[in-house]
């Protein structure tokens, strides 16, 4: 069930319940990002109630946290560049490593990154990629290999883009040969000009459940997150996932504790629970993204571990780029983004 | 029992308490938020504190940027179309209802209201399923052999208009029904006796006399239509189609509260403007021989 636009409702619940905090943890997460059974198991084992609400973009989550001065939630799951931004702005609480008995399970290559040196504020949950999806029933197999293929005029009014400013700009920056984490106003401006020419091809923006328009047959080509592609393939095997030649988008979403959290101990218990190998495995398998949990990865069945959509070949990493903070340039991105979405 | 209740109603203390409660409710939940919005609209945007001193009218000057003019025109176009369709469908429907016996009338009214018990967001999702390329509408059209391949209905202006009409239809019908109920049938008989044709009776008697209902219905449909961002998000493909989308984005994505507030204030001003038009139209109709007591004196 999608929760898009129930923002106000979830905000109100969060506000009204924050006052009576006892034995509970308020989780604010991306939509469809934790299997239901996992939350239930957590409550059964620890007696801690989970209050759960969802968002579909970093911006919305950030705006709400900022508005409430970091109060109202105990767990949030920002992407890397928002971890950097929010920790600088004092919106995150340092994480007490001593309370996390399973931290050692994590893959070192995803720890201690520039966006959060020493992982003071964040614990990686899942990582994944944003690439291209197409329906091989309609579009010839192998005909789509690059981001630039989306610019073909024959797709007029047919594409899906994720409703995410950084991901959409990533495409244009890469086509222009720039870093997807550029903070150079000139490069961002050029990317905007490039994207303007893509807009006539765009039918819909969706970051709620981008697989659904593909499955409903409304869209046959566009951007998608790898996990959504994996979920779609379970029902529609002919959905193809492409790592674009110019370079795919890699991202990491991490658990963090907002500065105003009133259930810090419960929040740590929640994170520690999520770091258990078998839980990490279950999340990765059901949600379709890669787990940074080495112990959890060993438990994955062979089919999942060999699924190139979830765990790409090393060659993909050579061109692809992990999202990182762009600092104050984010405002510039957002200004251009608004213009694009208004269609001009 | 009834007697004591009547006494209570008449007692000054009771009525004063009632008025005080109503006024404070309006003050706290209607007036204060609006004042806050108006104040925010003249502050300076700030990404961390949302709105700070000093006072500035920059948000209002930004309204004139061509970028927003297009959103405004798109929004206007979609809302006007939706309002017209509501009227075209609602007018005959309301007329029919007013001519029916009480039983059928209540049944039809009930059927119109029933969907309202379901959240409009959920109904919008349902529309999305119906309008998809493999949805019921396309299946039906293809089954009937009217089209060979699915028509792209979803994520278009058409889909948004359809959604708006569907959701706002009862708001058009209800004021119209009361207008038709107030319509004095003897006037129509008199017109017929005096030789007016059916068309003349319609245009010169029925339409002018139901004008208050038409205008009220149009206002109640038009303004919400401009702001229903979730309809445009779900059925229009999440582009900035309606003013409501733009406002929502100012608050949630751009974090430019003053500008978002300025847009909201603009919507409110438009409503005032239209209410003023409505009041004037109403006065003119009554002067020309409406249902006002003065005309029967």
Coordinates of C-alpha atoms in Angstrom, one line a residue:
Chain A
X1 CA 0.0 0.0 0.0
X2 CA 1.4 3.3 -0.9
X3 CA 1.4 6.1 1.5
X4 CA 2.2 9.0 -0.8
X5 CA 0.6 12.3 0.2
X6 CA -0.5 11.0 3.6
X7 CA 2.3 13.2 4.7
X8 CA 0.2 15.4 6.9
X9 CA -1.5 12.3 8.5
X10 CA 1.9 10.8 9.3
X11 CA 3.1 14.1 10.6
X12 CA 0.2 14.4 13.0
X13 CA 0.6 10.9 14.2
X14 CA 4.2 11.5 14.9
X15 CA 3.6 14.7 16.8
X16 CA 0.8 13.4 18.9
X17 CA 2.5 10.2 19.9
X18 CA 5.9 11.6 20.5
X19 CA 4.8 12.8 23.9
X20 CA 3.9 9.4 25.3
X21 CA 7.1 7.7 24.4
X22 CA 7.6 4.5 26.2
X23 CA 8.9 1.3 24.8
X24 CA 8.5 2.4 21.2
X25 CA 10.5 3.5 18.2
X26 CA 9.2 5.9 15.6
X27 CA 10.6 4.9 12.2
X28 CA 10.5 7.2 9.2
X29 CA 11.6 5.4 6.1
X30 CA 11.3 5.3 2.3
X31 CA 8.1 3.7 1.1
X32 CA 8.3 -0.1 0.6
X33 CA 11.8 -0.4 2.1
X34 CA 11.4 -2.8 5.0
X35 CA 9.5 -6.1 4.8
X36 CA 6.5 -6.1 7.1
X37 CA 7.5 -9.3 8.8
X38 CA 10.7 -7.7 10.0
X39 CA 9.0 -5.0 12.0
X40 CA 6.6 -7.5 13.5
X41 CA 9.5 -9.8 14.5
X42 CA 11.3 -6.8 16.1
X43 CA 8.2 -6.0 18.3
X44 CA 7.7 -9.6 19.2
X45 CA 11.3 -10.1 20.3
X46 CA 11.9 -6.8 22.1
X47 CA 8.4 -5.6 23.1
X48 CA 9.2 -2.3 21.5
X49 CA 6.4 -1.0 19.5
X50 CA 7.2 0.4 16.0
X51 CA 5.4 3.4 14.7
X52 CA 6.1 3.5 11.0
X53 CA 5.6 6.2 8.4
X54 CA 7.1 6.7 5.0
X55 CA 8.4 9.3 2.6
X56 CA 9.3 9.3 -1.1
X57 CA 12.1 11.8 -1.3
X58 CA 15.0 13.0 0.9
X59 CA 13.7 16.5 0.5
X60 CA 10.4 15.8 2.1
X61 CA 12.0 13.9 5.0
X62 CA 14.5 16.7 5.5
X63 CA 11.9 19.5 5.4
X64 CA 9.8 17.7 8.1
X65 CA 12.8 17.0 10.3
X66 CA 14.0 20.6 9.9
X67 CA 10.5 21.9 10.8
X68 CA 10.3 19.8 13.9
X69 CA 13.9 20.7 14.9
X70 CA 14.8 17.0 14.7
X71 CA 12.0 15.8 17.0
X72 CA 9.2 13.3 16.4
X73 CA 11.2 10.5 14.9
X74 CA 13.8 8.0 16.3
X75 CA 15.0 6.4 13.0
X76 CA 15.4 8.0 9.6
X77 CA 17.0 6.5 6.5
X78 CA 18.6 9.4 4.5
X79 CA 20.9 8.9 1.5
X80 CA 24.6 9.8 1.8
X81 CA 24.5 13.4 0.9
X82 CA 21.7 14.1 3.3
X83 CA 23.6 12.4 6.1
X84 CA 26.4 14.9 5.4
X85 CA 24.0 17.9 5.3
X86 CA 22.0 16.9 8.3
X87 CA 24.9 16.1 10.5
X88 CA 26.5 19.4 9.7
X89 CA 23.3 21.2 10.6
X90 CA 23.1 19.4 14.0
X91 CA 20.0 17.4 13.0
X92 CA 21.5 14.0 13.8
X93 CA 22.5 12.4 17.1
X94 CA 25.9 10.6 17.3
X95 CA 25.4 6.8 17.3
X96 CA 26.8 4.9 20.2
X97 CA 28.7 2.1 18.7
X98 CA 28.9 0.2 22.0
X99 CA 25.2 -0.5 21.8
X100 CA 25.5 -2.1 18.4
X101 CA 26.7 -5.6 18.9
X102 CA 26.3 -6.5 15.2
X103 CA 28.2 -3.5 13.7
X104 CA 31.1 -5.8 12.8
X105 CA 29.0 -7.5 10.2
X106 CA 29.2 -4.5 7.9
X107 CA 31.4 -4.5 4.8
X108 CA 34.3 -2.1 5.4
X109 CA 34.3 -0.8 1.9
X110 CA 31.0 1.0 2.6
X111 CA 32.1 2.4 6.0
X112 CA 34.1 5.5 6.9
X113 CA 33.2 7.5 3.8
X114 CA 33.6 11.3 3.3
X115 CA 30.0 11.9 4.0
X116 CA 30.3 10.6 7.5
X117 CA 33.9 9.9 8.6
X118 CA 34.1 7.2 11.1
X119 CA 30.4 6.5 10.8
X120 CA 29.6 8.8 13.7
X121 CA 26.0 9.4 12.6
X122 CA 25.1 6.7 10.2
X123 CA 24.9 2.9 9.8
X124 CA 24.4 1.7 6.2
X125 CA 21.1 -0.2 5.6
X126 CA 21.0 -1.0 1.9
X127 CA 22.8 0.2 -1.2
X128 CA 21.7 0.1 -4.7
X129 CA 21.8 1.7 -8.1
X130 CA 19.6 3.7 -10.4
X131 CA 19.6 2.7 -14.0
X132 CA 17.3 2.2 -16.9
X133 CA 14.4 -0.2 -17.2
X134 CA 12.6 -1.3 -20.3
X135 CA 10.0 -3.8 -21.2
X136 CA 11.5 -6.3 -23.6
X137 CA 8.1 -7.2 -24.9
X138 CA 7.8 -3.8 -26.6
X139 CA 11.4 -2.6 -27.0
X140 CA 13.9 -4.7 -28.8
X141 CA 16.3 -6.5 -26.5
X142 CA 19.7 -4.8 -26.2
X143 CA 18.6 -1.6 -28.0
X144 CA 18.9 0.5 -24.9
X145 CA 22.4 0.8 -23.4
X146 CA 23.0 4.4 -22.5
X147 CA 21.4 7.3 -20.7
X148 CA 21.5 9.2 -24.0
X149 CA 19.1 6.6 -25.5
X150 CA 16.4 8.2 -23.4
X151 CA 16.8 11.4 -25.4
X152 CA 15.7 9.8 -28.7
X153 CA 12.7 11.8 -30.0
X154 CA 10.8 8.7 -30.7
X155 CA 10.0 8.3 -26.9
X156 CA 8.0 11.5 -26.9
X157 CA 5.7 11.5 -23.9
X158 CA 6.6 8.0 -22.8
X159 CA 9.4 8.0 -20.2
X160 CA 9.4 7.6 -16.5
X161 CA 11.9 9.5 -14.4
X162 CA 12.4 9.1 -10.7
X163 CA 11.1 12.1 -8.8
X164 CA 14.6 12.8 -7.4
X165 CA 16.6 15.8 -8.4
X166 CA 20.1 14.3 -7.9
X167 CA 19.3 11.2 -9.9
X168 CA 17.8 13.0 -12.8
X169 CA 20.7 15.5 -12.9
X170 CA 23.1 12.5 -12.7
X171 CA 22.1 11.4 -16.2
X172 CA 22.8 14.7 -17.8
X173 CA 26.0 15.4 -15.9
X174 CA 27.4 12.0 -17.0
X175 CA 26.4 12.4 -20.6
X176 CA 28.2 15.7 -20.6
X177 CA 31.3 13.9 -19.1
X178 CA 31.1 15.6 -15.7
X179 CA 31.0 14.1 -12.2
X180 CA 27.5 13.3 -11.0
X181 CA 28.5 15.0 -7.8
X182 CA 29.4 18.2 -9.4
X183 CA 29.0 21.4 -7.5
X184 CA 30.2 23.6 -10.3
X185 CA 27.4 26.0 -11.3
X186 CA 28.4 26.0 -14.9
X187 CA 28.3 22.2 -15.2
X188 CA 24.9 22.1 -13.4
X189 CA 23.6 24.8 -15.7
X190 CA 24.7 22.8 -18.7
X191 CA 23.1 19.7 -17.3
X192 CA 19.9 21.7 -16.9
X193 CA 20.0 22.7 -20.5
X194 CA 20.5 19.1 -21.5
X195 CA 17.6 17.9 -19.4
X196 CA 15.3 20.6 -20.8
X197 CA 15.6 18.7 -24.1
X198 CA 14.6 15.5 -22.4
X199 CA 11.4 16.9 -20.8
X200 CA 9.2 16.4 -23.9
X201 CA 9.9 12.7 -23.6
X202 CA 8.8 12.5 -20.0
X203 CA 5.4 11.1 -19.1
X204 CA 5.6 10.7 -15.4
X205 CA 7.8 11.3 -12.3
X206 CA 7.6 8.6 -9.7
X207 CA 9.6 7.9 -6.7
X208 CA 6.8 6.2 -4.8
X209 CA 7.0 2.8 -6.5
X210 CA 8.6 3.4 -9.9
X211 CA 8.0 -0.3 -10.9
X212 CA 4.2 0.1 -10.9
X213 CA 3.8 2.2 -14.1
X214 CA 6.0 -0.5 -15.9
X215 CA 3.9 -3.3 -14.5
X216 CA 0.6 -1.5 -15.4
X217 CA 1.8 -1.1 -19.0
X218 CA 1.7 2.7 -18.8
X219 CA 5.4 3.0 -19.3
X220 CA 7.9 0.8 -21.2
X221 CA 11.1 2.8 -20.7
X222 CA 12.7 5.0 -18.2
X223 CA 14.7 5.2 -15.0
X224 CA 14.2 2.7 -12.1
X225 CA 15.9 1.7 -8.9
X226 CA 17.4 -1.8 -9.1
X227 CA 15.4 -3.1 -6.3
X228 CA 12.2 -2.0 -7.9
X229 CA 13.3 -3.8 -11.1
X230 CA 14.0 -7.0 -9.1
X231 CA 10.5 -6.8 -7.6
X232 CA 8.9 -6.1 -11.0
X233 CA 10.8 -9.0 -12.6
X234 CA 9.1 -11.4 -10.2
X235 CA 5.8 -10.7 -12.0
X236 CA 7.1 -9.5 -15.4
X237 CA 10.3 -11.4 -16.3
X238 CA 10.6 -9.2 -19.4
X239 CA 11.5 -6.1 -17.5
X240 CA 15.2 -5.5 -18.2
X241 CA 17.5 -3.6 -16.0
X242 CA 20.4 -1.7 -17.7
X243 CA 23.5 -0.2 -16.2
X244 CA 24.0 2.7 -18.6
X245 CA 27.4 3.0 -20.3
X246 CA 27.9 6.6 -19.2
X247 CA 27.9 5.5 -15.6
X248 CA 25.2 4.3 -13.3
X249 CA 24.1 5.9 -10.1
X250 CA 25.1 4.2 -6.9
X251 CA 23.6 5.3 -3.6
X252 CA 23.6 4.1 0.0
X253 CA 20.8 4.7 2.5
X254 CA 21.8 4.6 6.1
X255 CA 20.0 4.5 9.5
X256 CA 20.4 7.7 11.5
X257 CA 19.0 9.0 14.7
X258 CA 17.5 12.5 14.6
X259 CA 18.9 14.9 17.2
X260 CA 15.4 15.3 18.9
X261 CA 14.8 11.5 19.2
X262 CA 13.3 10.7 22.6
X263 CA 13.7 6.9 22.3
X264 CA 17.5 6.7 21.7
X265 CA 18.0 3.4 23.4
X266 CA 15.1 1.8 21.5
X267 CA 16.5 3.3 18.2
X268 CA 19.9 1.7 18.9
X269 CA 18.2 -1.6 19.6
X270 CA 16.3 -1.2 16.3
X271 CA 19.5 -0.6 14.3
X272 CA 21.3 -3.5 16.0
X273 CA 18.3 -5.7 15.2
X274 CA 18.5 -4.7 11.5
X275 CA 22.2 -5.5 11.5
X276 CA 21.6 -9.1 12.3
X277 CA 22.8 -11.3 9.5
X278 CA 19.5 -13.1 9.0
X279 CA 17.5 -9.9 9.1
X280 CA 19.8 -8.1 6.7
X281 CA 19.5 -11.1 4.4
X282 CA 15.7 -11.0 4.6
X283 CA 15.6 -7.3 3.8
X284 CA 17.9 -7.6 0.9
X285 CA 16.0 -10.6 -0.6
X286 CA 12.5 -9.1 -0.2
X287 CA 13.2 -5.5 -1.1
X288 CA 15.6 -6.3 -3.9
X289 CA 18.6 -4.1 -2.9
X290 CA 22.1 -5.1 -1.9
X291 CA 23.0 -5.4 1.7
X292 CA 26.2 -3.9 3.1
X293 CA 26.1 -6.7 5.7
X294 CA 28.8 -9.3 4.9
X295 CA 27.5 -11.9 7.2
X296 CA 24.0 -11.4 5.8
X297 CA 25.3 -11.7 2.3
X298 CA 26.7 -15.1 3.0
X299 CA 23.2 -16.2 3.9
X300 CA 21.6 -15.1 0.6
X301 CA 20.6 -17.9 -1.7
X302 CA 22.8 -18.3 -4.7
X303 CA 20.2 -16.9 -7.1
X304 CA 20.1 -13.6 -5.3
X305 CA 23.8 -13.4 -4.9
X306 CA 24.4 -13.9 -8.6
X307 CA 21.6 -11.5 -9.6
X308 CA 23.5 -8.9 -11.6
X309 CA 20.7 -6.5 -11.1
X310 CA 21.4 -6.5 -7.4
X311 CA 25.1 -7.1 -7.3
X312 CA 26.7 -5.7 -10.5
X313 CA 30.0 -6.8 -12.1
X314 CA 33.0 -4.9 -11.0
X315 CA 33.2 -3.2 -14.5
X316 CA 30.0 -1.3 -13.6
X317 CA 31.7 0.3 -10.7
X318 CA 34.4 1.7 -12.9
X319 CA 32.0 4.0 -14.7
X320 CA 29.4 4.4 -12.0
X321 CA 29.5 6.9 -9.3
X322 CA 28.4 6.9 -5.7
X323 CA 26.3 9.9 -4.7
X324 CA 28.0 12.2 -2.3
X325 CA 27.3 15.6 -0.9
X326 CA 27.3 18.6 -3.2
X327 CA 27.1 21.2 -0.4
X328 CA 25.4 24.4 -1.0
X329 CA 25.0 23.6 -4.7
X330 CA 22.0 21.5 -3.8
X331 CA 19.9 24.8 -3.7
X332 CA 21.0 25.4 -7.3
X333 CA 20.0 21.9 -8.3
X334 CA 16.6 22.4 -6.7
X335 CA 16.0 25.7 -8.4
X336 CA 16.6 24.1 -11.8
X337 CA 14.6 21.1 -10.8
X338 CA 11.5 23.2 -10.2
X339 CA 11.9 24.8 -13.6
X340 CA 12.2 21.4 -15.2
X341 CA 9.1 20.0 -13.5
X342 CA 7.1 23.1 -14.4
X343 CA 8.0 22.1 -17.9
X344 CA 10.2 25.1 -19.0
Chain B
X1 CA -37.8 18.2 28.1
X2 CA -38.4 20.1 24.9
X3 CA -39.6 23.1 26.8
X4 CA -36.5 23.3 29.0
X5 CA -34.4 23.0 25.8
X6 CA -36.2 25.9 24.3
X7 CA -35.7 27.9 27.4
X8 CA -32.0 27.2 27.3
X9 CA -31.8 28.2 23.7
X10 CA -33.4 31.5 24.5
X11 CA -31.3 32.3 27.6
X12 CA -28.6 34.9 26.8
X13 CA -26.0 32.9 28.7
X14 CA -26.5 29.8 26.5
X15 CA -26.5 31.7 23.2
X16 CA -23.5 33.8 24.3
X17 CA -21.5 30.6 25.2
X18 CA -22.4 29.1 21.8
X19 CA -21.3 32.2 20.0
X20 CA -18.1 32.4 22.0
X21 CA -17.3 28.8 21.2
X22 CA -17.9 29.2 17.5
X23 CA -15.9 32.4 17.4
X24 CA -12.9 31.1 19.2
X25 CA -13.0 28.0 17.0
X26 CA -13.0 30.1 13.9
X27 CA -10.3 32.4 15.5
X28 CA -8.0 29.6 16.4
X29 CA -8.4 27.3 13.4
X30 CA -9.3 29.7 10.6
X31 CA -8.2 33.2 11.3
X32 CA -4.8 32.5 13.0
X33 CA -3.5 30.1 10.4
X34 CA -4.5 32.5 7.6
X35 CA -2.8 35.4 9.4
X36 CA 0.3 33.3 9.8
X37 CA 0.3 32.5 6.1
X38 CA -0.1 36.1 5.2
X39 CA 2.8 37.1 7.6
X40 CA 5.1 34.4 6.3
X41 CA 4.5 35.6 2.7
X42 CA 6.2 38.9 3.4
X43 CA 9.2 37.4 5.3
X44 CA 12.6 36.5 3.8
X45 CA 13.1 32.8 2.9
X46 CA 15.7 31.0 4.9
X47 CA 16.6 27.3 4.4
X48 CA 17.1 26.5 8.1
X49 CA 14.6 28.7 9.8
X50 CA 12.1 28.7 6.9
X51 CA 11.2 32.4 7.2
X52 CA 13.1 35.3 8.9
X53 CA 13.1 39.1 9.1
X54 CA 13.3 41.5 7.4
X55 CA 10.0 42.2 5.7
X56 CA 10.1 41.9 1.9
X57 CA 7.7 41.7 -1.0
X58 CA 10.1 39.7 -3.0
X59 CA 7.8 36.6 -2.9
X60 CA 5.1 38.6 -4.6
X61 CA 7.3 40.0 -7.3
X62 CA 8.4 36.5 -8.1
X63 CA 4.8 35.6 -8.8
X64 CA 5.2 37.6 -12.0
X65 CA 8.0 35.4 -13.4
X66 CA 6.9 33.8 -16.7
X67 CA 7.6 30.4 -15.2
X68 CA 4.8 30.7 -12.7
X69 CA 2.5 32.4 -15.2
X70 CA 2.5 29.1 -17.2
X71 CA 1.6 27.1 -14.0
X72 CA -1.1 29.6 -13.3
X73 CA -2.5 29.4 -16.8
X74 CA -2.3 25.6 -16.9
X75 CA -4.0 25.4 -13.5
X76 CA -6.6 27.9 -14.6
X77 CA -7.3 25.9 -17.8
X78 CA -7.6 22.6 -16.0
X79 CA -9.9 24.0 -13.3
X80 CA -12.1 25.9 -15.7
X81 CA -12.5 22.8 -17.8
X82 CA -13.3 20.7 -14.8
X83 CA -15.9 23.3 -13.6
X84 CA -17.6 23.5 -17.0
X85 CA -17.9 19.7 -17.2
X86 CA -19.2 19.6 -13.7
X87 CA -21.8 22.1 -14.6
X88 CA -22.8 20.4 -17.9
X89 CA -23.3 17.1 -16.1
X90 CA -24.6 18.5 -12.8
X91 CA -27.2 20.9 -14.2
X92 CA -29.4 18.3 -15.9
X93 CA -28.8 15.9 -13.0
X94 CA -30.0 18.5 -10.4
X95 CA -33.0 19.3 -12.6
X96 CA -33.9 15.7 -12.8
X97 CA -33.6 15.3 -9.1
X98 CA -35.8 18.2 -8.4
X99 CA -38.5 16.7 -10.6
X100 CA -38.5 13.3 -9.0
X101 CA -40.6 12.1 -6.2
X102 CA -39.0 12.2 -2.7
X103 CA -38.1 8.5 -2.7
X104 CA -36.2 8.4 -5.9
X105 CA -34.7 11.7 -5.2
X106 CA -33.3 10.5 -1.9
X107 CA -32.1 7.3 -3.5
X108 CA -30.2 9.2 -6.2
X109 CA -28.8 11.7 -3.8
X110 CA -27.7 8.9 -1.5
X111 CA -26.0 7.1 -4.4
X112 CA -24.1 10.3 -5.3
X113 CA -23.0 10.8 -1.7
X114 CA -21.9 7.2 -1.0
X115 CA -18.5 7.4 -2.7
X116 CA -17.8 10.3 -0.4
X117 CA -17.4 7.9 2.5
X118 CA -14.3 6.6 0.9
X119 CA -11.2 8.8 1.1
X120 CA -10.8 10.8 -2.2
X121 CA -7.1 9.7 -2.3
X122 CA -8.1 6.1 -2.5
X123 CA -10.6 6.9 -5.2
X124 CA -7.9 8.7 -7.1
X125 CA -5.8 5.5 -7.0
X126 CA -8.7 3.6 -8.2
X127 CA -9.1 6.0 -11.2
X128 CA -5.5 5.4 -11.9
X129 CA -6.1 1.7 -12.3
X130 CA -9.2 2.3 -14.5
X131 CA -7.4 4.7 -16.8
X132 CA -4.1 2.8 -17.3
X133 CA -3.1 1.3 -20.6
X134 CA -4.3 -2.1 -19.4
X135 CA -7.1 -0.5 -17.4
X136 CA -10.8 -1.1 -17.6
X137 CA -11.5 1.9 -19.9
X138 CA -9.0 0.9 -22.5
X139 CA -10.1 -2.8 -22.3
X140 CA -13.6 -1.8 -22.8
X141 CA -12.9 0.4 -25.8
X142 CA -10.7 -2.3 -27.3
X143 CA -13.3 -5.0 -26.6
X144 CA -15.9 -2.9 -28.4
X145 CA -13.6 -2.6 -31.3
X146 CA -13.5 1.2 -31.1
X147 CA -9.7 1.4 -30.9
X148 CA -6.9 -1.0 -31.8
X149 CA -4.3 0.0 -29.3
X150 CA -4.7 1.5 -25.9
X151 CA -5.0 5.3 -25.7
X152 CA -2.7 7.1 -23.3
X153 CA -5.2 8.4 -20.9
X154 CA -3.2 8.4 -17.6
X155 CA -0.7 11.1 -16.9
X156 CA -2.3 13.8 -19.0
X157 CA -4.4 16.9 -18.6
X158 CA -7.4 14.8 -19.5
X159 CA -6.8 12.4 -16.6
X160 CA -6.4 15.3 -14.2
X161 CA -9.6 17.0 -15.4
X162 CA -11.5 13.7 -15.2
X163 CA -10.3 13.2 -11.7
X164 CA -11.3 16.7 -10.7
X165 CA -14.8 16.3 -12.2
X166 CA -15.3 13.0 -10.5
X167 CA -14.3 14.2 -7.1
X168 CA -16.0 17.6 -7.2
X169 CA -19.2 16.7 -8.9
X170 CA -21.4 16.6 -5.8
X171 CA -20.3 20.1 -4.9
X172 CA -21.8 21.3 -8.1
X173 CA -25.0 19.3 -7.7
X174 CA -26.0 20.3 -4.1
X175 CA -26.3 24.1 -4.6
X176 CA -28.0 23.5 -7.9
X177 CA -30.6 21.2 -6.3
X178 CA -31.5 23.9 -3.7
X179 CA -31.9 26.4 -6.5
X180 CA -34.2 24.1 -8.5
X181 CA -36.2 23.4 -5.3
X182 CA -36.7 27.2 -4.9
X183 CA -37.8 27.5 -8.5
X184 CA -41.5 28.5 -8.5
X185 CA -43.3 26.2 -10.9
X186 CA -46.1 28.6 -11.3
X187 CA -43.8 31.0 -13.1
X188 CA -43.1 28.3 -15.7
X189 CA -46.8 27.7 -16.1
X190 CA -47.4 31.4 -16.5
X191 CA -44.7 31.5 -19.2
X192 CA -46.2 28.7 -21.0
X193 CA -49.6 30.3 -20.9
X194 CA -48.2 33.4 -22.3
X195 CA -46.8 31.5 -25.2
X196 CA -43.1 31.0 -24.3
X197 CA -41.5 28.1 -26.1
X198 CA -39.5 25.4 -24.2
X199 CA -36.2 27.0 -25.2
X200 CA -37.4 30.4 -24.1
X201 CA -38.7 29.1 -20.8
X202 CA -35.3 27.4 -20.2
X203 CA -33.1 30.4 -21.1
X204 CA -35.3 33.2 -19.8
X205 CA -36.8 31.7 -16.7
X206 CA -35.0 28.6 -15.5
X207 CA -31.4 29.6 -16.1
X208 CA -31.7 33.1 -14.6
X209 CA -33.6 31.8 -11.6
X210 CA -31.1 29.1 -10.9
X211 CA -28.2 31.4 -11.5
X212 CA -27.3 31.7 -7.8
X213 CA -27.0 27.9 -7.7
X214 CA -24.9 27.9 -10.8
X215 CA -22.5 30.5 -9.5
X216 CA -22.3 29.0 -6.1
X217 CA -21.6 25.5 -7.6
X218 CA -19.0 26.9 -9.9
X219 CA -17.2 28.7 -7.1
X220 CA -17.2 25.6 -4.9
X221 CA -15.8 23.5 -7.6
X222 CA -13.3 25.9 -9.2
X223 CA -11.2 26.9 -6.2
X224 CA -10.6 23.4 -4.7
X225 CA -9.8 22.3 -8.2
X226 CA -6.9 24.7 -8.4
X227 CA -5.4 23.2 -5.2
X228 CA -5.9 19.5 -5.5
X229 CA -2.3 18.6 -5.8
X230 CA -2.7 14.9 -5.2
X231 CA -5.0 14.5 -8.2
X232 CA -2.3 16.1 -10.4
X233 CA 0.5 14.1 -8.7
X234 CA -1.2 10.8 -9.2
X235 CA -3.1 11.3 -12.5
X236 CA -0.9 13.9 -14.1
X237 CA 2.5 12.4 -13.6
X238 CA 3.8 14.6 -10.7
X239 CA 4.6 17.6 -12.8
X240 CA 3.7 21.0 -11.6
X241 CA 0.3 21.2 -13.2
X242 CA -1.8 22.9 -10.5
X243 CA -1.1 25.8 -8.2
X244 CA -1.5 23.3 -5.4
X245 CA 1.5 21.3 -6.7
X246 CA 3.6 24.4 -6.8
X247 CA 2.6 25.4 -3.3
X248 CA 3.3 21.9 -2.0
X249 CA 6.7 21.9 -3.5
X250 CA 7.6 25.3 -2.0
X251 CA 6.9 23.9 1.4
X252 CA 8.3 20.4 1.1
X253 CA 11.1 20.5 -1.5
X254 CA 12.3 24.0 -2.1
X255 CA 11.7 25.1 1.5
X256 CA 10.8 28.6 0.4
X257 CA 7.9 29.2 2.8
X258 CA 7.4 32.9 1.9
X259 CA 6.9 32.1 -1.7
X260 CA 4.6 29.1 -0.9
X261 CA 2.6 31.4 1.3
X262 CA 2.5 34.2 -1.3
X263 CA 1.0 31.6 -3.7
X264 CA -1.6 30.6 -1.1
X265 CA -2.5 34.2 -0.4
X266 CA -3.0 34.7 -4.2
X267 CA -5.4 31.8 -4.2
X268 CA -7.3 33.3 -1.2
X269 CA -7.5 36.7 -2.9
X270 CA -8.9 35.0 -6.0
X271 CA -11.5 33.4 -3.9
X272 CA -12.4 36.8 -2.4
X273 CA -12.6 38.3 -5.8
X274 CA -14.9 35.6 -7.0
X275 CA -17.1 35.8 -3.9
X276 CA -17.5 39.5 -4.6
X277 CA -18.5 38.8 -8.1
X278 CA -21.0 36.2 -6.8
X279 CA -22.5 38.7 -4.3
X280 CA -22.9 41.3 -7.1
X281 CA -24.4 38.8 -9.5
X282 CA -26.8 37.7 -6.8
X283 CA -27.9 41.2 -6.1
X284 CA -28.5 41.9 -9.7
X285 CA -30.6 38.8 -10.2
X286 CA -32.7 39.6 -7.2
X287 CA -33.3 43.1 -8.5
X288 CA -34.3 41.8 -11.8
X289 CA -37.1 39.7 -10.4
X290 CA -35.7 36.8 -8.5
X291 CA -37.2 35.0 -5.5
X292 CA -36.6 37.8 -3.1
X293 CA -39.6 38.8 -1.1
X294 CA -39.3 42.3 -2.5
X295 CA -40.4 41.1 -5.9
X296 CA -43.6 39.7 -4.6
X297 CA -44.6 42.6 -2.5

